[in-house]
PDB file of C-alpha atoms in Angstrom:
ATOM      1  CA  MET A  17     110.296 116.791  99.811  1.00  0.00           C
ATOM      2  CA  LEU A  18     107.743 117.022  97.010  1.00  0.00           C
ATOM      3  CA  ALA A  19     109.455 114.057  95.350  1.00  0.00           C
ATOM      4  CA  VAL A  20     108.933 112.082  98.577  1.00  0.00           C
ATOM      5  CA  ALA A  21     105.178 112.568  98.401  1.00  0.00           C
ATOM      6  CA  VAL A  22     104.970 111.836  94.683  1.00  0.00           C
ATOM      7  CA  PHE A  23     107.029 108.647  95.069  1.00  0.00           C
ATOM      8  CA  HIS A  24     104.933 107.578  98.064  1.00  0.00           C
ATOM      9  CA  SER A  25     101.641 108.204  96.311  1.00  0.00           C
ATOM     10  CA  CYS A  26     102.707 106.325  93.172  1.00  0.00           C
ATOM     11  CA  LEU A  27     103.838 103.225  95.056  1.00  0.00           C
ATOM     12  CA  SER A  28     101.142 102.949  97.715  1.00  0.00           C
ATOM     13  CA  SER A  29      97.795 101.255  97.205  1.00  0.00           C
ATOM     14  CA  ALA A  30      94.587 103.270  97.081  1.00  0.00           C
ATOM     15  CA  ALA A  31      92.885 103.762 100.434  1.00  0.00           C
ATOM     16  CA  GLY A  32      89.248 102.756 100.452  1.00  0.00           C
ATOM     17  CA  GLY A  33      86.620 105.120 101.760  1.00  0.00           C
ATOM     18  CA  ILE A  34      88.346 108.357 100.728  1.00  0.00           C
ATOM     19  CA  VAL A  35      86.165 108.693  97.642  1.00  0.00           C
ATOM     20  CA  SER A  36      83.050 106.794  96.666  1.00  0.00           C
ATOM     21  CA  ALA A  37      83.863 105.919  93.043  1.00  0.00           C
ATOM     22  CA  PRO A  38      86.359 103.009  92.912  1.00  0.00           C
ATOM     23  CA  ARG A  39      87.969 104.175  89.653  1.00  0.00           C
ATOM     24  CA  LYS A  40      88.978 107.517  91.192  1.00  0.00           C
ATOM     25  CA  LYS A  41      90.766 106.133  94.257  1.00  0.00           C
ATOM     26  CA  PRO A  42      94.360 106.100  92.910  1.00  0.00           C
ATOM     27  CA  LEU A  43      94.090 109.620  91.485  1.00  0.00           C
ATOM     28  CA  MET A  44      92.414 110.986  94.602  1.00  0.00           C
ATOM     29  CA  LEU A  45      95.040 109.351  96.833  1.00  0.00           C
ATOM     30  CA  ARG A  46      97.846 110.883  94.760  1.00  0.00           C
ATOM     31  CA  ILE A  47      96.210 114.308  94.982  1.00  0.00           C
ATOM     32  CA  PHE A  48      95.738 113.828  98.738  1.00  0.00           C
ATOM     33  CA  ALA A  49      99.408 112.853  99.262  1.00  0.00           C
ATOM     34  CA  LEU A  50     100.654 115.760  97.143  1.00  0.00           C
ATOM     35  CA  SER A  51      98.400 118.223  98.971  1.00  0.00           C
ATOM     36  CA  LEU A  52      99.502 116.805 102.311  1.00  0.00           C
ATOM     37  CA  SER A  53     103.187 117.273 101.454  1.00  0.00           C
ATOM     38  CA  LEU A  54     102.636 120.840 100.307  1.00  0.00           C
ATOM     39  CA  PHE A  55     100.684 121.516 103.507  1.00  0.00           C
ATOM     40  CA  ILE A  56     103.535 120.181 105.661  1.00  0.00           C
ATOM     41  CA  LEU A  57     106.078 122.327 103.824  1.00  0.00           C
ATOM     42  CA  ALA A  58     103.813 125.361 104.272  1.00  0.00           C
ATOM     43  CA  ILE A  59     103.595 124.712 108.023  1.00  0.00           C
ATOM     44  CA  ASP A  60     107.305 124.155 108.503  1.00  0.00           C
ATOM     45  CA  PRO A  61     109.413 125.565 105.634  1.00  0.00           C
ATOM     46  CA  ALA A  62     112.560 124.464 107.463  1.00  0.00           C
ATOM     47  CA  LEU A  63     111.797 120.907 106.294  1.00  0.00           C
ATOM     48  CA  ALA A  64     112.774 121.930 102.758  1.00  0.00           C
ATOM     49  CA  GLN A  65     116.318 122.662 103.939  1.00  0.00           C
ATOM     50  CA  ALA A  66     118.786 120.042 105.099  1.00  0.00           C
ATOM     51  CA  PRO A  67     119.633 120.875 108.733  1.00  0.00           C
ATOM     52  CA  SER A  68     122.998 119.795 110.089  1.00  0.00           C
ATOM     53  CA  GLU A  69     121.648 118.336 113.332  1.00  0.00           C
ATOM     54  CA  ALA A  70     119.143 115.543 113.974  1.00  0.00           C
ATOM     55  CA  THR A  71     115.511 116.658 113.932  1.00  0.00           C
ATOM     56  CA  GLN A  72     112.162 114.913 113.934  1.00  0.00           C
ATOM     57  CA  VAL A  73     108.823 116.222 112.708  1.00  0.00           C
ATOM     58  CA  SER A  74     105.580 114.310 113.066  1.00  0.00           C
ATOM     59  CA  ARG A  75     102.099 115.169 111.785  1.00  0.00           C
ATOM     60  CA  ILE A  76      98.885 113.201 112.330  1.00  0.00           C
ATOM     61  CA  PHE A  77      95.876 113.771 110.087  1.00  0.00           C
ATOM     62  CA  ASP A  78      92.343 112.449 110.422  1.00  0.00           C
ATOM     63  CA  VAL A  79      90.859 110.574 107.468  1.00  0.00           C
ATOM     64  CA  VAL A  80      87.225 111.622 107.171  1.00  0.00           C
ATOM     65  CA  ARG A  81      84.401 110.114 105.123  1.00  0.00           C
ATOM     66  CA  ASP A  82      81.032 111.872 104.975  1.00  0.00           C
ATOM     67  CA  GLY A  83      81.940 113.934 108.047  1.00  0.00           C
ATOM     68  CA  THR A  84      82.910 110.901 110.163  1.00  0.00           C
ATOM     69  CA  LYS A  85      86.473 110.079 111.166  1.00  0.00           C
ATOM     70  CA  ILE A  86      87.376 106.657 109.773  1.00  0.00           C
ATOM     71  CA  GLY A  87      91.118 106.646 110.371  1.00  0.00           C
ATOM     72  CA  THR A  88      94.415 108.459 110.655  1.00  0.00           C
ATOM     73  CA  ASP A  89      97.358 109.220 108.409  1.00  0.00           C
ATOM     74  CA  THR A  90     100.683 109.839 110.146  1.00  0.00           C
ATOM     75  CA  ILE A  91     103.839 111.245 108.588  1.00  0.00           C
ATOM     76  CA  GLU A  92     107.139 111.257 110.477  1.00  0.00           C
ATOM     77  CA  ILE A  93     110.201 112.944 109.030  1.00  0.00           C
ATOM     78  CA  ASP A  94     113.551 112.254 110.682  1.00  0.00           C
ATOM     79  CA  THR A  95     116.564 114.255 109.560  1.00  0.00           C
ATOM     80  CA  ASN A  96     120.077 113.317 110.609  1.00  0.00           C
ATOM     81  CA  GLY A  97     122.758 115.253 108.750  1.00  0.00           C
ATOM     82  CA  ASP A  98     122.089 114.793 105.041  1.00  0.00           C
ATOM     83  CA  THR A  99     119.936 111.653 105.558  1.00  0.00           C
ATOM     84  CA  ILE A 100     116.161 112.022 105.629  1.00  0.00           C
ATOM     85  CA  THR A 101     113.868 109.159 106.617  1.00  0.00           C
ATOM     86  CA  VAL A 102     110.150 109.553 105.953  1.00  0.00           C
ATOM     87  CA  LYS A 103     107.655 107.154 107.563  1.00  0.00           C
ATOM     88  CA  PHE A 104     104.029 106.992 106.455  1.00  0.00           C
ATOM     89  CA  THR A 105     101.383 105.114 108.441  1.00  0.00           C
ATOM     90  CA  THR A 106      97.713 104.923 107.493  1.00  0.00           C
ATOM     91  CA  HIS A 107      94.945 103.171 109.424  1.00  0.00           C
ATOM     92  CA  ILE A 108      91.390 103.207 108.074  1.00  0.00           C
ATOM     93  CA  SER A 109      88.395 101.297 109.397  1.00  0.00           C
ATOM     94  CA  VAL A 110      84.856 101.699 108.083  1.00  0.00           C
ATOM     95  CA  VAL A 111      82.263 100.333 110.506  1.00  0.00           C
ATOM     96  CA  ILE A 112      78.645  99.883 109.490  1.00  0.00           C
ATOM     97  CA  MET A 113      76.178  98.868 112.198  1.00  0.00           C
ATOM     98  CA  PHE A 114      78.901  97.588 114.571  1.00  0.00           C
ATOM     99  CA  ILE A 115      80.515  95.479 111.817  1.00  0.00           C
ATOM    100  CA  GLU A 116      83.808  96.429 110.227  1.00  0.00           C
ATOM    101  CA  ALA A 117      82.981  96.632 106.510  1.00  0.00           C
ATOM    102  CA  TYR A 118      86.421  97.789 105.367  1.00  0.00           C
ATOM    103  CA  ARG A 119      89.944  97.925 106.821  1.00  0.00           C
ATOM    104  CA  TYR A 120      93.056  99.481 105.313  1.00  0.00           C
ATOM    105  CA  GLU A 121      96.504  99.540 106.909  1.00  0.00           C
ATOM    106  CA  HIS A 122      99.579 100.904 105.183  1.00  0.00           C
ATOM    107  CA  SER A 123     103.087 101.609 106.403  1.00  0.00           C
ATOM    108  CA  ALA A 124     106.008 102.801 104.335  1.00  0.00           C
ATOM    109  CA  THR A 125     109.524 104.065 104.949  1.00  0.00           C
ATOM    110  CA  GLU A 126     111.603 106.096 102.498  1.00  0.00           C
ATOM    111  CA  THR A 127     115.254 107.006 102.913  1.00  0.00           C
ATOM    112  CA  TRP A 128     117.010 109.848 101.100  1.00  0.00           C
ATOM    113  CA  THR A 129     120.668 110.847 101.371  1.00  0.00           C
ATOM    114  CA  ALA A 130     122.044 114.126  99.997  1.00  0.00           C
ATOM    115  CA  GLY A 131     118.791 114.650  98.088  1.00  0.00           C
ATOM    116  CA  GLN A 132     119.069 111.261  96.367  1.00  0.00           C
ATOM    117  CA  PHE A 133     116.624 108.385  96.812  1.00  0.00           C
ATOM    118  CA  VAL A 134     118.187 105.439  98.686  1.00  0.00           C
ATOM    119  CA  SER A 135     115.416 102.996  99.604  1.00  0.00           C
ATOM    120  CA  TYR A 136     111.685 102.406 100.002  1.00  0.00           C
ATOM    121  CA  LYS A 137     109.828  99.678 101.857  1.00  0.00           C
ATOM    122  CA  SER A 138     106.081  99.321 102.362  1.00  0.00           C
ATOM    123  CA  ARG A 139     103.477  96.886 103.639  1.00  0.00           C
ATOM    124  CA  THR A 140      99.773  97.203 102.938  1.00  0.00           C
ATOM    125  CA  ASN A 141      96.745  95.260 104.120  1.00  0.00           C
ATOM    126  CA  ASP A 142      93.831  96.326 101.926  1.00  0.00           C
ATOM    127  CA  ASN A 143      90.849  94.606 103.548  1.00  0.00           C
ATOM    128  CA  GLY A 144      92.716  91.289 103.797  1.00  0.00           C
ATOM    129  CA  LYS A 145      94.616  91.598 100.526  1.00  0.00           C
ATOM    130  CA  LYS A 146      98.266  91.995 101.495  1.00  0.00           C
ATOM    131  CA  HIS A 147     100.916  93.768  99.450  1.00  0.00           C
ATOM    132  CA  SER A 148     104.558  94.535 100.105  1.00  0.00           C
ATOM    133  CA  LEU A 149     107.071  96.482  98.126  1.00  0.00           C
ATOM    134  CA  SER A 150     110.718  97.236  98.563  1.00  0.00           C
ATOM    135  CA  ALA A 151     113.091  99.228  96.403  1.00  0.00           C
ATOM    136  CA  ILE A 152     116.737 100.126  96.804  1.00  0.00           C
ATOM    137  CA  VAL A 153     119.247 101.962  94.647  1.00  0.00           C
ATOM    138  CA  VAL A 154     122.233  99.811  93.672  1.00  0.00           C
ATOM    139  CA  ASP A 155     124.850 101.177  91.270  1.00  0.00           C
ATOM    140  CA  ASP A 156     122.550 104.047  90.209  1.00  0.00           C
ATOM    141  CA  LYS A 157     119.775 101.574  89.338  1.00  0.00           C
ATOM    142  CA  LEU A 158     116.523 100.909  91.146  1.00  0.00           C
ATOM    143  CA  ASP A 159     116.279  97.308  92.330  1.00  0.00           C
TER     144      ASP A 159
END
Protein backbone atom coordinates (compact mmCIF):
# COMPACT_ATOMS: atom_id res chain seq x y z
CA MET A 1 0.00 0.00 0.00
CA LEU A 2 2.97 2.28 0.65
CA ALA A 3 4.00 1.79 -2.98
CA VAL A 4 0.54 3.01 -4.03
CA ALA A 5 1.04 6.32 -2.24
CA VAL A 6 4.59 6.78 -3.49
CA PHE A 7 3.56 6.05 -7.09
CA HIS A 8 0.57 8.39 -6.77
CA SER A 9 2.62 11.22 -5.31
CA CYS A 10 5.33 10.92 -7.97
CA LEU A 11 2.90 11.02 -10.89
CA SER A 12 0.42 13.63 -9.69
CA SER A 13 0.86 17.37 -10.10
CA ALA A 14 1.53 19.60 -7.11
CA ALA A 15 -1.58 21.00 -5.45
CA GLY A 16 -1.52 24.75 -5.04
CA GLY A 17 -2.24 26.32 -1.69
CA ILE A 18 -0.81 23.51 0.46
CA VAL A 19 2.42 25.41 1.01
CA SER A 20 3.28 29.01 0.24
CA ALA A 21 6.65 28.57 -1.49
CA PRO A 22 6.14 27.33 -5.09
CA ARG A 23 9.43 25.40 -5.18
CA LYS A 24 8.39 23.22 -2.22
CA LYS A 25 5.03 22.08 -3.60
CA PRO A 26 6.11 18.75 -5.18
CA LEU A 27 8.11 17.70 -2.11
CA MET A 28 5.37 18.75 0.30
CA LEU A 29 2.74 16.92 -1.76
CA ARG A 30 4.84 13.74 -1.75
CA ILE A 31 5.29 13.99 2.02
CA PHE A 32 1.54 14.62 2.41
CA ALA A 33 0.62 11.57 0.27
CA LEU A 34 3.10 9.33 2.10
CA SER A 35 1.86 10.52 5.50
CA LEU A 36 -1.74 10.02 4.39
CA SER A 37 -1.06 6.43 3.32
CA LEU A 38 0.69 5.61 6.58
CA PHE A 39 -2.22 7.18 8.48
CA ILE A 40 -4.75 5.03 6.60
CA LEU A 41 -2.76 1.87 7.31
CA ALA A 42 -2.56 2.85 10.99
CA ILE A 43 -6.34 3.30 11.13
CA ASP A 44 -7.15 0.06 9.36
CA PRO A 45 -4.24 -2.42 9.37
CA ALA A 46 -6.43 -4.94 7.54
CA LEU A 47 -5.81 -2.91 4.36
CA ALA A 48 -2.23 -4.20 4.31
CA GLN A 49 -3.51 -7.76 3.90
CA ALA A 50 -5.24 -9.08 0.81
CA PRO A 51 -8.74 -10.17 1.90
CA SER A 52 -10.47 -12.90 -0.07
CA GLU A 53 -13.81 -11.10 -0.34
CA ALA A 54 -14.74 -7.73 -1.87
CA THR A 55 -14.27 -4.77 0.47
CA GLN A 56 -14.33 -1.02 0.09
CA VAL A 57 -12.69 1.60 2.29
CA SER A 58 -13.14 5.32 1.79
CA ARG A 59 -11.50 8.23 3.62
CA ILE A 60 -12.15 11.95 3.09
CA PHE A 61 -9.64 14.53 4.31
CA ASP A 62 -9.95 18.30 4.45
CA VAL A 63 -7.25 20.37 2.76
CA VAL A 64 -6.55 23.35 4.99
CA ARG A 65 -4.59 26.53 4.28
CA ASP A 66 -3.93 29.01 7.09
CA GLY A 67 -6.68 27.41 9.18
CA THR A 68 -9.32 27.63 6.43
CA LYS A 69 -10.68 24.63 4.56
CA ILE A 70 -9.93 25.06 0.85
CA GLY A 71 -10.77 21.59 -0.42
CA THR A 72 -10.97 17.85 0.09
CA ASP A 73 -8.83 14.84 -0.69
CA THR A 74 -10.67 11.52 -1.03
CA ILE A 75 -9.11 8.07 -1.17
CA GLU A 76 -11.19 5.00 -2.03
CA ILE A 77 -9.70 1.53 -1.86
CA ASP A 78 -11.66 -1.32 -3.42
CA THR A 79 -10.43 -4.87 -2.88
CA ASN A 80 -11.85 -7.78 -4.84
CA GLY A 81 -9.88 -10.99 -4.37
CA ASP A 82 -6.26 -10.20 -5.21
CA THR A 83 -7.14 -7.04 -7.20
CA ILE A 84 -6.90 -3.67 -5.47
CA THR A 85 -8.18 -0.48 -7.08
CA VAL A 86 -7.22 2.83 -5.48
CA LYS A 87 -9.03 6.04 -6.48
CA PHE A 88 -7.72 9.46 -5.50
CA THR A 89 -9.81 12.62 -5.90
CA THR A 90 -8.66 16.10 -4.91
CA HIS A 91 -10.66 19.32 -5.16
CA ILE A 92 -9.09 22.61 -4.07
CA SER A 93 -10.50 26.10 -4.49
CA VAL A 94 -8.91 29.23 -3.06
CA VAL A 95 -11.34 32.15 -2.94
CA ILE A 96 -10.17 35.68 -2.21
CA MET A 97 -12.84 38.35 -1.76
CA PHE A 98 -15.57 36.30 -3.50
CA ILE A 99 -13.31 35.58 -6.50
CA GLU A 100 -11.81 32.17 -7.12
CA ALA A 101 -8.06 32.85 -7.29
CA TYR A 102 -6.98 29.23 -7.69
CA ARG A 103 -8.62 25.91 -8.59
CA TYR A 104 -7.09 22.44 -8.57
CA GLU A 105 -8.88 19.22 -9.49
CA HIS A 106 -7.17 15.85 -9.67
CA SER A 107 -8.49 12.33 -10.09
CA ALA A 108 -6.45 9.18 -10.43
CA THR A 109 -7.08 5.44 -10.45
CA GLU A 110 -4.48 2.76 -9.78
CA THR A 111 -4.98 -0.97 -10.21
CA TRP A 112 -2.85 -3.66 -8.57
CA THR A 113 -3.20 -7.43 -8.94
CA ALA A 114 -1.40 -9.92 -6.69
CA GLY A 115 0.78 -7.10 -5.36
CA GLN A 116 1.90 -6.10 -8.86
CA PHE A 117 1.16 -2.77 -10.52
CA VAL A 118 -1.27 -3.12 -13.46
CA SER A 119 -2.39 0.36 -14.52
CA TYR A 120 -2.63 4.04 -13.62
CA LYS A 121 -4.78 6.78 -15.11
CA SER A 122 -5.08 10.39 -13.98
CA ARG A 123 -6.56 13.72 -15.04
CA THR A 124 -5.57 17.04 -13.52
CA ASN A 125 -6.85 20.57 -13.98
CA ASP A 126 -4.32 22.88 -12.33
CA ASN A 127 -6.00 26.29 -12.53
CA GLY A 128 -6.91 25.79 -16.20
CA LYS A 129 -3.77 23.90 -17.19
CA LYS A 130 -4.90 20.37 -17.99
CA HIS A 131 -2.78 17.25 -17.69
CA SER A 132 -3.54 13.58 -18.20
CA LEU A 133 -1.44 10.52 -17.69
CA SER A 134 -1.99 6.86 -18.25
CA ALA A 135 0.30 3.91 -17.68
CA ILE A 136 -0.19 0.19 -18.12
CA VAL A 137 2.06 -2.82 -17.73
CA VAL A 138 2.47 -4.80 -20.96
CA ASP A 139 4.89 -7.74 -21.09
CA ASP A 140 6.55 -6.67 -17.81
CA LYS A 141 7.19 -3.18 -19.22
CA LEU A 142 5.52 0.09 -18.32
CA ASP A 143 3.78 1.66 -21.31
